[in-house]
Coordinates of C-alpha atoms in Angstrom, one line a residue:
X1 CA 42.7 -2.1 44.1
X2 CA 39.4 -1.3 45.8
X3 CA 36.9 -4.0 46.4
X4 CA 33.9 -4.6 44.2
X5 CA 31.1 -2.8 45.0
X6 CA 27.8 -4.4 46.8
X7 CA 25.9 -3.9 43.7
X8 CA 28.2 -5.5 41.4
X9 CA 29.5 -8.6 43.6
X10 CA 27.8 -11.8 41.6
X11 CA 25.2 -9.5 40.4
X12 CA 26.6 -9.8 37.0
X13 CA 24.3 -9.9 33.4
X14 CA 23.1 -13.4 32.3
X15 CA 20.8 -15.3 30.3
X16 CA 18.4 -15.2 32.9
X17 CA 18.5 -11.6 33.4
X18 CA 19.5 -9.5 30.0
X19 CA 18.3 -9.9 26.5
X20 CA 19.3 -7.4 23.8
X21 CA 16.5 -5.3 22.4
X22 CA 15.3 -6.5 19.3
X23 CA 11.8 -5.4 17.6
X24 CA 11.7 -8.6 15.8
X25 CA 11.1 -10.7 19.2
X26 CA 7.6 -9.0 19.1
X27 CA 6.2 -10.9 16.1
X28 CA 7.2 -14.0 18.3
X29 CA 5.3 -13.1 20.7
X30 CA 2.1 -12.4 18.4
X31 CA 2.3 -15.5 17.2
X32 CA 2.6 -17.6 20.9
X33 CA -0.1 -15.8 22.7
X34 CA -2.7 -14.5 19.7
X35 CA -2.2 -16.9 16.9
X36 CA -5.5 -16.5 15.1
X37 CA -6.2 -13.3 15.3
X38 CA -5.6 -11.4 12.1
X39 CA -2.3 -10.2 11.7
X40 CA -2.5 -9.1 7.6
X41 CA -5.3 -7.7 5.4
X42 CA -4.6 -7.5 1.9
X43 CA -7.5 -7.5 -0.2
X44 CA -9.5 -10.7 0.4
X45 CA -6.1 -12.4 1.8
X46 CA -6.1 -12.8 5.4
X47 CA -3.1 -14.2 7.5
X48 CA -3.2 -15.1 10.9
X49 CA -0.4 -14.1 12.9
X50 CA 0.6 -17.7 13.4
X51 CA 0.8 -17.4 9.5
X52 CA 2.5 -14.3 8.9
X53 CA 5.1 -15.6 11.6
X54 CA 5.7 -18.7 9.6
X55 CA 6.0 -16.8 6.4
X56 CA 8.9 -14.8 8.3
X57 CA 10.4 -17.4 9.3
X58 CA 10.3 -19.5 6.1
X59 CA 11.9 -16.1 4.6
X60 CA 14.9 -16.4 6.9
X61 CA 15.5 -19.5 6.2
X62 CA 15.3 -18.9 2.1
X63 CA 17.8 -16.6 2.9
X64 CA 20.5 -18.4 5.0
X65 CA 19.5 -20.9 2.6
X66 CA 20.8 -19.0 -0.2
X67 CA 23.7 -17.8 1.1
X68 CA 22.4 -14.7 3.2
X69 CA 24.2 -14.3 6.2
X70 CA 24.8 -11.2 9.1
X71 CA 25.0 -8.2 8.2
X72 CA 24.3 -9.0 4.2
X73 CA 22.1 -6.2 2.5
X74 CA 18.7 -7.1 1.4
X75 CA 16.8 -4.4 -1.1
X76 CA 13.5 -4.4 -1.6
X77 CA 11.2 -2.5 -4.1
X78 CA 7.4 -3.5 -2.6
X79 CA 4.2 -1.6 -2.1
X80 CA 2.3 -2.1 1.2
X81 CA 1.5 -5.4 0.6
X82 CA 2.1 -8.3 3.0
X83 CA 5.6 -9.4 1.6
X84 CA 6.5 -5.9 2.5
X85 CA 5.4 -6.5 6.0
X86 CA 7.1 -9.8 5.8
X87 CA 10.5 -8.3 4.9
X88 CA 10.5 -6.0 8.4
X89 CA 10.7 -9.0 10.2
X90 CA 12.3 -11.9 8.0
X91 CA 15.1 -10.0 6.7
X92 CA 16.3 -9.3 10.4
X93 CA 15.7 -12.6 11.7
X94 CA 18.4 -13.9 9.0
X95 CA 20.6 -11.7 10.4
X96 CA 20.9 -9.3 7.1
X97 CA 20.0 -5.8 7.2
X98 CA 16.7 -4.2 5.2
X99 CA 17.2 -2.4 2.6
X100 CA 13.4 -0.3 2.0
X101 CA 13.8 1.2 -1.6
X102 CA 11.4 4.5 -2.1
X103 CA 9.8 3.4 -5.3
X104 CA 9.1 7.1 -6.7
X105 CA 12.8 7.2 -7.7
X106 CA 14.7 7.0 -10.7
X107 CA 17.0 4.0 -11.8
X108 CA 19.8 6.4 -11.5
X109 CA 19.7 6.6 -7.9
X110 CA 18.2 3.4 -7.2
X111 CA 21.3 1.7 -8.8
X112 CA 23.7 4.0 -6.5
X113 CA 21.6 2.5 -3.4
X114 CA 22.1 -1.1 -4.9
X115 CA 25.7 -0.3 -5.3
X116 CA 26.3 1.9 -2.1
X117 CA 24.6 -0.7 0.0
X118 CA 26.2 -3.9 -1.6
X119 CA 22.9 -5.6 -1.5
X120 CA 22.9 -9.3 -2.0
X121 CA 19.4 -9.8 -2.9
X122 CA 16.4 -7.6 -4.5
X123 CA 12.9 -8.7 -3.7
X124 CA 10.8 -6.2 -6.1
X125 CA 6.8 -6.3 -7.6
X126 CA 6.0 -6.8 -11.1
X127 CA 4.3 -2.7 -10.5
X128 CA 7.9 -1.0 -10.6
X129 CA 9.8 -3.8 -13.0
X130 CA 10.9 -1.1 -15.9
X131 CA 12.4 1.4 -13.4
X132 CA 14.1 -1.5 -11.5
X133 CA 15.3 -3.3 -14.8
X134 CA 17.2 -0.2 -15.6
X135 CA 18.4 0.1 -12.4
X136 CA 20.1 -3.2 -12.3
X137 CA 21.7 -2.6 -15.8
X138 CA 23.5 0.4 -14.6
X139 CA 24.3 -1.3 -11.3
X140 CA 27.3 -3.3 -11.1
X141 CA 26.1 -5.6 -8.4
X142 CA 25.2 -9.2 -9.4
X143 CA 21.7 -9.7 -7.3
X144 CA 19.4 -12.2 -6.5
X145 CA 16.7 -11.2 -7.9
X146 CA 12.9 -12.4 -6.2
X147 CA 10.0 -11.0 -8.0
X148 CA 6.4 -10.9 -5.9
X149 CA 3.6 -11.5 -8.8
X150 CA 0.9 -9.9 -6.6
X151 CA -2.4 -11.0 -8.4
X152 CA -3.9 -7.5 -7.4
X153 CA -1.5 -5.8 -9.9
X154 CA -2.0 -6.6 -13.2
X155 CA 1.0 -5.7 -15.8
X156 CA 4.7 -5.1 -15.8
X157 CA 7.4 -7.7 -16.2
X158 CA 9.2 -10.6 -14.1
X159 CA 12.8 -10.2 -13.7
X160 CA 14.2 -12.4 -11.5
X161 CA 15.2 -16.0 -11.1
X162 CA 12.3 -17.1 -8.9
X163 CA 9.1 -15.8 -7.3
X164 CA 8.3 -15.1 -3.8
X165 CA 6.1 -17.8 -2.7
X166 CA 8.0 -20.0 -4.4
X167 CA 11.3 -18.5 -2.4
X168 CA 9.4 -19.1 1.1
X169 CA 8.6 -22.9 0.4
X170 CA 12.6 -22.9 0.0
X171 CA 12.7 -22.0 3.9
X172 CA 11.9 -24.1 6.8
X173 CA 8.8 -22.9 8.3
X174 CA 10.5 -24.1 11.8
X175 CA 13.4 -22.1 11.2
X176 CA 15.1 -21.6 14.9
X177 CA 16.4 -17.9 14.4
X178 CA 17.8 -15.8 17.5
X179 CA 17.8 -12.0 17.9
X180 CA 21.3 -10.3 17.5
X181 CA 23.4 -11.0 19.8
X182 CA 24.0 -7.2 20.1
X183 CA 21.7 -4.7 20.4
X184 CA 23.9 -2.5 18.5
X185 CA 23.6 -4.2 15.3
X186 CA 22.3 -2.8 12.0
X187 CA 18.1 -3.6 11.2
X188 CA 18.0 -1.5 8.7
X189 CA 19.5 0.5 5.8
X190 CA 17.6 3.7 4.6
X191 CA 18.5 6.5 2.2
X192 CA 17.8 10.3 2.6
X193 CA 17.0 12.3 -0.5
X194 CA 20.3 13.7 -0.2
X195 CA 20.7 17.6 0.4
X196 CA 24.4 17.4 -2.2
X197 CA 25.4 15.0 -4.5
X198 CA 24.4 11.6 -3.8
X199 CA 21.9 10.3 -0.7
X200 CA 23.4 9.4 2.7
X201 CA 23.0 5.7 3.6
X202 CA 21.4 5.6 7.2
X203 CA 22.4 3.1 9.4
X204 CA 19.3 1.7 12.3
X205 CA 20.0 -0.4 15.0
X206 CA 17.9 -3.2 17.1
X207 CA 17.7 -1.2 20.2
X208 CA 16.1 2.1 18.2
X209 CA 14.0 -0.1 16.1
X210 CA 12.3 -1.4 19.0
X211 CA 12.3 1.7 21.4
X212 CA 10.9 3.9 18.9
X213 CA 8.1 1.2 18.0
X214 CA 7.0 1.3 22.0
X215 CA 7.2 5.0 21.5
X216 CA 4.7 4.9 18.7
X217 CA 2.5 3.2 21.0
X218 CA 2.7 5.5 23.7
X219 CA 2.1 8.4 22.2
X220 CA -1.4 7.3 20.2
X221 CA -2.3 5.3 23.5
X222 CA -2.4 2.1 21.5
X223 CA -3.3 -0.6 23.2
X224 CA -5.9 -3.9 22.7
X225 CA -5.5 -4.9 18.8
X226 CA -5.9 -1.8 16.7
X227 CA -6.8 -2.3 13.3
X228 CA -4.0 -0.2 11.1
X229 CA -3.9 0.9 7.9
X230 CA -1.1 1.2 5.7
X231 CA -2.0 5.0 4.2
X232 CA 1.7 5.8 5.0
X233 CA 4.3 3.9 2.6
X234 CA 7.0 1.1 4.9
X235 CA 10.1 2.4 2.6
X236 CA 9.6 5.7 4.5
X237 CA 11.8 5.4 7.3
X238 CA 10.4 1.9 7.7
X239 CA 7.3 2.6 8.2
X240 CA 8.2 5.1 10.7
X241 CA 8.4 1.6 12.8
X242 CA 4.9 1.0 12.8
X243 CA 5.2 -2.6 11.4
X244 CA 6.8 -3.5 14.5
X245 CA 4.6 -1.3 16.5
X246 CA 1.4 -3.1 15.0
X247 CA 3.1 -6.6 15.9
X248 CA 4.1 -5.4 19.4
X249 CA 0.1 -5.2 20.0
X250 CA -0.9 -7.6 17.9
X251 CA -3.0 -5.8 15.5
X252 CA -4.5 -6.1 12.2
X253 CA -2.1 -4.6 9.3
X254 CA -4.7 -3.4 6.6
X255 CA -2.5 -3.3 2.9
X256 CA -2.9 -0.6 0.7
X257 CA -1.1 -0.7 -2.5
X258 CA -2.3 3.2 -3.7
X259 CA -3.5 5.8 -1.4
X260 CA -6.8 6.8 -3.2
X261 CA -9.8 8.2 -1.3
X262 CA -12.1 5.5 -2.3
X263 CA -9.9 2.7 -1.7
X264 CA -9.0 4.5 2.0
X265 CA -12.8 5.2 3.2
X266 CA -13.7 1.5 1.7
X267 CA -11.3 -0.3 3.8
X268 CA -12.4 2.0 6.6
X269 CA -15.7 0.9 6.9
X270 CA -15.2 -2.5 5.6
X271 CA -12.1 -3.4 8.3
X272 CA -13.5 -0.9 10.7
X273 CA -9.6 0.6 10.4
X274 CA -9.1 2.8 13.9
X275 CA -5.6 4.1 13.2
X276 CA -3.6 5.6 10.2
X277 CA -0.4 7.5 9.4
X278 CA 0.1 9.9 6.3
X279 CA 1.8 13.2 5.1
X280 CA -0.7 16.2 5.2
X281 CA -1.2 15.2 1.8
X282 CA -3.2 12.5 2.9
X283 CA -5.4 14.5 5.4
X284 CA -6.4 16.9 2.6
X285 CA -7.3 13.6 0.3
X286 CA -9.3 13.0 2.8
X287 CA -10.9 15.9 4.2
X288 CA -12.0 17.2 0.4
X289 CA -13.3 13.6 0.0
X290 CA -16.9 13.8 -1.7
X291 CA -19.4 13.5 0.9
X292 CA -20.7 9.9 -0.2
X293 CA -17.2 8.5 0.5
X294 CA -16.9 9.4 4.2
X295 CA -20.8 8.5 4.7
X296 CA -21.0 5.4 7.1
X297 CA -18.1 5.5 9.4
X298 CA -19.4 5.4 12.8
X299 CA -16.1 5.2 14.7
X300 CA -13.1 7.4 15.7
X301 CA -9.9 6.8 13.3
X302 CA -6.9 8.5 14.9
X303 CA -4.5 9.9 12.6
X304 CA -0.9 10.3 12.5
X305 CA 0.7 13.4 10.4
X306 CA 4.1 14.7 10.1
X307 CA 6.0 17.1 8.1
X308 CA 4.2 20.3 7.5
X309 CA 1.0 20.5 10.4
X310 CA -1.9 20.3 7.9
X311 CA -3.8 24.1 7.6
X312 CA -6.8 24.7 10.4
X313 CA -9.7 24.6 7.6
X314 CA -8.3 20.8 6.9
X315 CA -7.7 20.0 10.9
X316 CA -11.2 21.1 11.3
X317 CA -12.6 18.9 8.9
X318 CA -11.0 15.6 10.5
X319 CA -12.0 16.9 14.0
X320 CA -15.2 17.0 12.1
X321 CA -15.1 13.6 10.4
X322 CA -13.8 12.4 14.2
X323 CA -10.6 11.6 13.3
X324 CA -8.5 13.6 15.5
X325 CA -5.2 14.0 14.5
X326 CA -1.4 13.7 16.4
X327 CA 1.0 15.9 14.5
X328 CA 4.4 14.1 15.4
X329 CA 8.0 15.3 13.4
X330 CA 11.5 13.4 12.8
X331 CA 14.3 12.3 10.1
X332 CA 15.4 9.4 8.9
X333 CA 18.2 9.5 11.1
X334 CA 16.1 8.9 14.0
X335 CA 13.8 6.3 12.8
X336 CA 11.0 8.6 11.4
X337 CA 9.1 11.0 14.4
X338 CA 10.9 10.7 17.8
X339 CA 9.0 14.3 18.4
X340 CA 5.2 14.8 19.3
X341 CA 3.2 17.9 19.9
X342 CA 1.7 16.2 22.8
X343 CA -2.1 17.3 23.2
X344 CA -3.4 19.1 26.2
X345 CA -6.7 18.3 27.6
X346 CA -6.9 22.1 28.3
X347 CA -6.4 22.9 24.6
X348 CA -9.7 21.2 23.6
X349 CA -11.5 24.2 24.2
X350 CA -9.6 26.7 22.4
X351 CA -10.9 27.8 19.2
X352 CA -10.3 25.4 16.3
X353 CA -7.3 28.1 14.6
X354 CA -5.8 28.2 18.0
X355 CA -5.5 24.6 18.3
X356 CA -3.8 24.7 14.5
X357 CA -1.2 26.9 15.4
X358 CA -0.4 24.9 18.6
X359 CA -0.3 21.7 16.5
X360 CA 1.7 23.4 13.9
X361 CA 4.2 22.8 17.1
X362 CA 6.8 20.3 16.0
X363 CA 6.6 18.9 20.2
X364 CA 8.6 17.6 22.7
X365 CA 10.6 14.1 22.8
X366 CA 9.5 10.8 22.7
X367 CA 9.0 8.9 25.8
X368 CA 11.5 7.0 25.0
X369 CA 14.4 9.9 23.5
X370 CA 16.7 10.9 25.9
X371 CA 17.0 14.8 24.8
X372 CA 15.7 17.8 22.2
X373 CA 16.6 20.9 22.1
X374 CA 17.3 24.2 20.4
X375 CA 20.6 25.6 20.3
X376 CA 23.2 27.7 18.4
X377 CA 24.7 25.4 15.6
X378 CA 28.4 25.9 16.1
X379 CA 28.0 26.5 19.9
X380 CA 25.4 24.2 21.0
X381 CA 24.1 27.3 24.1
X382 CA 20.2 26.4 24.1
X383 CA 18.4 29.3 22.7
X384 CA 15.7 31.2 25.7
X385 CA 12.6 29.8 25.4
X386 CA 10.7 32.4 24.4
X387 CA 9.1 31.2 20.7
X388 CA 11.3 33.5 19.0
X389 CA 14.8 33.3 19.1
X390 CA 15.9 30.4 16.1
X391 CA 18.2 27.9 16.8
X392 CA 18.9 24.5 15.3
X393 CA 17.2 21.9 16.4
X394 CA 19.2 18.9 17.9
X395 CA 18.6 15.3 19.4
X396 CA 20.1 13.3 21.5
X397 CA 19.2 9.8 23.0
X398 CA 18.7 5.9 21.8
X399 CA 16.4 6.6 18.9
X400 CA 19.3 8.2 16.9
X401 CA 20.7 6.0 13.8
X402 CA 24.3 4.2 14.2
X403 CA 25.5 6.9 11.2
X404 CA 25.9 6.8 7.9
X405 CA 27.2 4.3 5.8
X406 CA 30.8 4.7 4.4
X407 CA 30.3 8.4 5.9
X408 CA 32.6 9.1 8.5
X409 CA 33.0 12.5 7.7
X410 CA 29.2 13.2 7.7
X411 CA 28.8 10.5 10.2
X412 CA 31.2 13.0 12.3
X413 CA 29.6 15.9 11.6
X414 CA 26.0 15.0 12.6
X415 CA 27.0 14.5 16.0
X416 CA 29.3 16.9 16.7
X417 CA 29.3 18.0 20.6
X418 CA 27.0 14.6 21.5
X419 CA 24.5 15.8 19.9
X420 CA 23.0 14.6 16.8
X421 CA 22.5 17.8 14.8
X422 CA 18.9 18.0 12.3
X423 CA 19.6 20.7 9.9
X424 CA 16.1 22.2 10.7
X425 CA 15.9 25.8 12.3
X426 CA 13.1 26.7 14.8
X427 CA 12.2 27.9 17.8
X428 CA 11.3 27.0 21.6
X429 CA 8.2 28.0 23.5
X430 CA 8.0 28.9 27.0
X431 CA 6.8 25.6 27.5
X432 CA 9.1 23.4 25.9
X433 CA 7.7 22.5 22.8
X434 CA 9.9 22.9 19.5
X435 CA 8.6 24.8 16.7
X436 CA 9.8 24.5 13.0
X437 CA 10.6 27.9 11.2
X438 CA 12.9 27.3 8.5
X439 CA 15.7 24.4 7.0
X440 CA 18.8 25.2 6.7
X441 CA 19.6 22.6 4.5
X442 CA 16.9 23.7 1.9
X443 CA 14.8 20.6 1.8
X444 CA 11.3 21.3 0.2
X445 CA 8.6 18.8 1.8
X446 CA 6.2 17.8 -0.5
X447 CA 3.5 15.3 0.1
X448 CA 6.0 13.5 2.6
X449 CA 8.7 13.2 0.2
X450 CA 11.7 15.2 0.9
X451 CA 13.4 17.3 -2.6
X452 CA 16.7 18.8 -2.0
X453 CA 16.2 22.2 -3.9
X454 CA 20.4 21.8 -4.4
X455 CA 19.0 18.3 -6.7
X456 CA 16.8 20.4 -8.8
X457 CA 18.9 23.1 -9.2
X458 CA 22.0 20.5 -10.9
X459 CA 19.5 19.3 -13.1
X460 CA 18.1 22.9 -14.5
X461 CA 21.5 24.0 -14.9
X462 CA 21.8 21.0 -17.4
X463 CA 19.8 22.9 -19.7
X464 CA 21.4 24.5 -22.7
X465 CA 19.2 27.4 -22.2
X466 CA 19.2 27.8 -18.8
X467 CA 21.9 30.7 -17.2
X468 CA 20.8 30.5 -13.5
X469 CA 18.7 28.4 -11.3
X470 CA 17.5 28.5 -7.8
X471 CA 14.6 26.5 -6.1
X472 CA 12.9 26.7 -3.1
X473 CA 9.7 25.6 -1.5
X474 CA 6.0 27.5 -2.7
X475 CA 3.8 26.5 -0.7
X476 CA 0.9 24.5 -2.2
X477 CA -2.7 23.6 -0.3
X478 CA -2.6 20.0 -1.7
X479 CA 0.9 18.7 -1.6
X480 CA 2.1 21.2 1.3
X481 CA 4.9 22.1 -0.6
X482 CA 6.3 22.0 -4.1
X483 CA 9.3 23.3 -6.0
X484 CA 9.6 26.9 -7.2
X485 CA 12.2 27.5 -9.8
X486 CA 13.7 31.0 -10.3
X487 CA 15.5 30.8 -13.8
X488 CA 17.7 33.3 -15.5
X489 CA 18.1 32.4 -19.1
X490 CA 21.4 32.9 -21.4
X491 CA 21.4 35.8 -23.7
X492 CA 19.1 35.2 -26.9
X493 CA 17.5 31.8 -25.5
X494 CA 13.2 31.5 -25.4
X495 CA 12.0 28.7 -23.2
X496 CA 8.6 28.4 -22.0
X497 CA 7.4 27.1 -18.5
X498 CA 6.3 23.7 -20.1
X499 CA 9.8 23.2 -21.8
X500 CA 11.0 23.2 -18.2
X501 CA 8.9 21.0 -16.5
X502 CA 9.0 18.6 -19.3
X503 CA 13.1 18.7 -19.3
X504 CA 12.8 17.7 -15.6
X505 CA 10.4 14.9 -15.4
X506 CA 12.6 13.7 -18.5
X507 CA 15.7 13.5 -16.4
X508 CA 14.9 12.9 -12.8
X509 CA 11.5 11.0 -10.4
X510 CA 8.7 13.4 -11.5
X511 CA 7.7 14.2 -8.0
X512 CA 11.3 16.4 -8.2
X513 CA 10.6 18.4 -10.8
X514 CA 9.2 22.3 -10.2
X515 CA 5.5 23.3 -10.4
X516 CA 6.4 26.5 -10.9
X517 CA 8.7 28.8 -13.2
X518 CA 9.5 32.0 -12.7
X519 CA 11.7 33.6 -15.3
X520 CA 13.9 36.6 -14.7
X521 CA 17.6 38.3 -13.0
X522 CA 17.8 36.6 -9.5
X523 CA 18.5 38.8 -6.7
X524 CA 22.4 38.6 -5.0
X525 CA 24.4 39.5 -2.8
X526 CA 27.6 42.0 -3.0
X527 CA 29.6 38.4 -3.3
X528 CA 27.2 36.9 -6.1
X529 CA 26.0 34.6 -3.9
X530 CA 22.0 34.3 -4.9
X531 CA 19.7 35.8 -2.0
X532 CA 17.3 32.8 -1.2
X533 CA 15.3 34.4 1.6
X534 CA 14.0 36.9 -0.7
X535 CA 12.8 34.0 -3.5
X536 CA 11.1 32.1 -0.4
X537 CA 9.3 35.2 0.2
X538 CA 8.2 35.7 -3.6
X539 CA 7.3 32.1 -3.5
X540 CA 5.0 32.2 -0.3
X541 CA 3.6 35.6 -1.6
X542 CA 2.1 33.4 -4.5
X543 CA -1.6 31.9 -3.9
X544 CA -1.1 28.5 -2.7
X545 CA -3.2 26.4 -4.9

């Protein structure tokens, strides 16, 4: 046997030398060396972060309290307010796993998510009790159920057993909680719309969590306190790890329950908010804000997009407004954007079209990804980079989930050759930088939310009337995208564009169902099999609107 090397001889890890990675240690830290500097905004409710850190901790220990132990699912159904926030950190310091349901679903798949994710507990707001009650009755999961009466909602129904602050003075505001003792261990639970049949469970670790949130920083140069507002909903991708970002720098966490332009320019000027994060949907909210709204901002907000870039006329408007904006792409399964069309100093001076098209650019890696390419799907070759030649895009590197929960097949699947494979098709430039062009899975991106077109389809092919169905993306100028449906009807039937949209938002979230109808034979191939590039070409031939 050969002797140890000199690097290795009693120069083992120890307590004094290694600590797993664990996003939840930054809140600690918040709280030691900032405690009174605002850590949570919610209308006129302000916690410190020596306060929010206590309520986290009392959290945990409501939890262990009841029963809540490692690795235990915890659900909840919350809007950006600070109980949300609460949950990214109090949840994890229990040990359990966070469960961020995407309130614009149905109960349908709500209850699958309960179910799939054997959650133990449910903390939900009083704004989404009817969708949640029905949930629950077709679930088959007995849950404890905490309800937050936010006093800035007024309506809907209490369903649980107790309320939230009356949970947290259950827990010890003391409570001596420990980061996992691996690294490896599940934070988080989130669901993708799913592409076929029911949504894939994706599993994030400690070690992601908190990589990706010192990512975040790195690419928006964050540094001092920023003052952050919540435009961008925490059940996407958990807040594409902002709230750990925010704590990380101890910023202020500005709550926004709904994204309206008034409420967004009010808080604005009132907080003097410098940074934000939103789907395209939310730049164009903004940019075609009347002019009285955006009067009195004196500062530069940055902004964070993803998704679709947003079109020139509406990137010139926020260069206009001074909010320059950082067009940044992910999934879910790598904890929201771990890719960033990194800015240029030399691009400032290119027209303001130019500078569109180059931020249409979906970017390079995170500083703190390991690898992105694009390559042939089955044979993983890299594709020239010569902005032309489509290839998948893959990613490789720490901020890529664990896999998917009770998935071993797709878990498999997705990261096939090392490599964890995206689904999106696009292209790479000379210089690196990874451009979107299609996706192969047919996921229509619509104000941030993703719609599988295969979803839509299932559910028009429900209708008695309906022959054949196919749906893909139209382009839109306010939502970026939305569902086109091409529909053959059976012989003898009459049924009118309304009929159809009404039959969807009857059966499935309302956000799902088409904005347009187009009725006639669908084009196919020799096989039968229904020609999608040449609807996709219809669709975008249509005036955005």
């Amino acid at each position: 046997m050969s002797a140890e090397h000199i690097y290795a001889a009693g120069l083992g890890k120890n307590q004094a030398n290694y600590a797993p990675l664990s996003p939840l240690t930054f809140i600690e830290r918040a709280a030691a060396v900032y405690p009174d500097y605002v850590s949570v905004i919610h209308g006129a409710t302000r916690f410190t972060w020596a306060e929010t850190y206590c309520r986290c901790q009392r959290l945990a220990s409501a939890l262990r309290k009841r029963g809540i132990g490692n690795h235990d699912t915890v659900s909840v159904m919350l809007p950006n307010i600070p109980a949300m926030y609460e949950a990214h950190f109090g949840v994890g310091m229990a040990g359990a796993v966070l469960n961020a349901l995407n309130y614009r679903l149905d109960a349908q798949a709500i209850a699958f998510m309960l179910d799939h994710g054997e959650a133990k507990v449910l903390i939900t707001d009083r704004e989404f009790s009817a969708v949640i009650k029905a949930a629950i009755a077709k679930s088959g999961r007995e849950l404890l159920v905490i309800d937050v009466d936010d006093p800035a909602y007024e309506g809907g129904e209490l369903l649980g057993e107790i309320d939230y602050e009356s949970f947290l003075l259950e827990g010890d505001p003391d409570f001596a909680w420990n980061p996992p003792a691996d690294e490896w261990d599940a934070i988080a639970l989130c669901y993708t719309s799913g592409t076929t049949g029911n949504p894939k469970g994706v599993v994030t670790h400690h070690r992601g969590a908190y990589l990706n949130a010192v990512s975040n920083l790195m690419v928006w140069g964050i540094s001092g306190h920023p003052v952050y507002l919540w435009t961008l909903p925490m059940f996407h991708c958990n807040g594409w790890c902002f709230p750990w970002s925010i704590a990380a720098v101890a910023g202020a966490n500005v709550c926004l329950r709904a994204v309206r332009a008034d409420a967004i320019f009010s808080l604005i000027k009132q907080e003097q908010v410098n940074h934000l994060c939103g789907a395209p949907i939310v730049l164009n909210l903004l940019a075609n804000a009347p002019a009285q709204l955006k009067q009195g901002i004196g500062h530069q907000v940055k902004v964070m997009t993803a998704a679709s870039a947003p079109p020139p006329a509406v990137l010139q408007a926020m260069e206009e407004m001074n909010f320059p904006v950082t067009h940044v792409y992910g999934l879910t399964e790598v904890y929201g954007p771990a890719v960033v069309c990194a800015w240029r100093d030399s691009w400032n001076d290119l027209p303001i079209a130019q500078q569109a098209e180059i931020k249409a650019r979906q970017g390079v890696r995170y500083p703190l990804q390991e690898a992105v390419m694009v390559a042939h799907p089955d044979t993983l070759e890299p594709v020239p980079k010569d902005g032309a030649t489509v290839g998948e895009i893959f990613q490789r590197g720490n901020i890529v989930m664990k896999g998917y929960l009770k998935n071993p097949e797709a878990t498999q699947a997705a990261f096939k050759g090392g490599w964890f494979h995206s689904g999106d098709l696009g292209v790479w430039h000379e210089d690196g930088y990874v451009e979107i062009k299609d996706r192969s899975k047919d996921i229509i991106i619509s104000g941030g939310e993703n719609i599988s077109s295969i979803e839509v389809e299932n559910m028009l092919y429900r209708h008695p009337a309906i022959l054949e169905a196919a749906v893909v993306a139209r382009p839109d100028a306010k939502w970026g995208e939305t569902p086109c449906a091409f529909i053959t009807l059976k012989d003898g039937e009459i049924l009118s564009e309304e009929e159809v949209f009404e039959f969807c938002r009857a059966n499935m979230a309302r956000f799902k169902a088409p904005r347009t109808v187009v009725f006639g034979p669908l084009p196919k191939t020799s096989t039968g099999k229904i020609q999608k590039f040449i609807l996709r070409a219809r669709a975008s031939a249509m005036d955005a609107r």
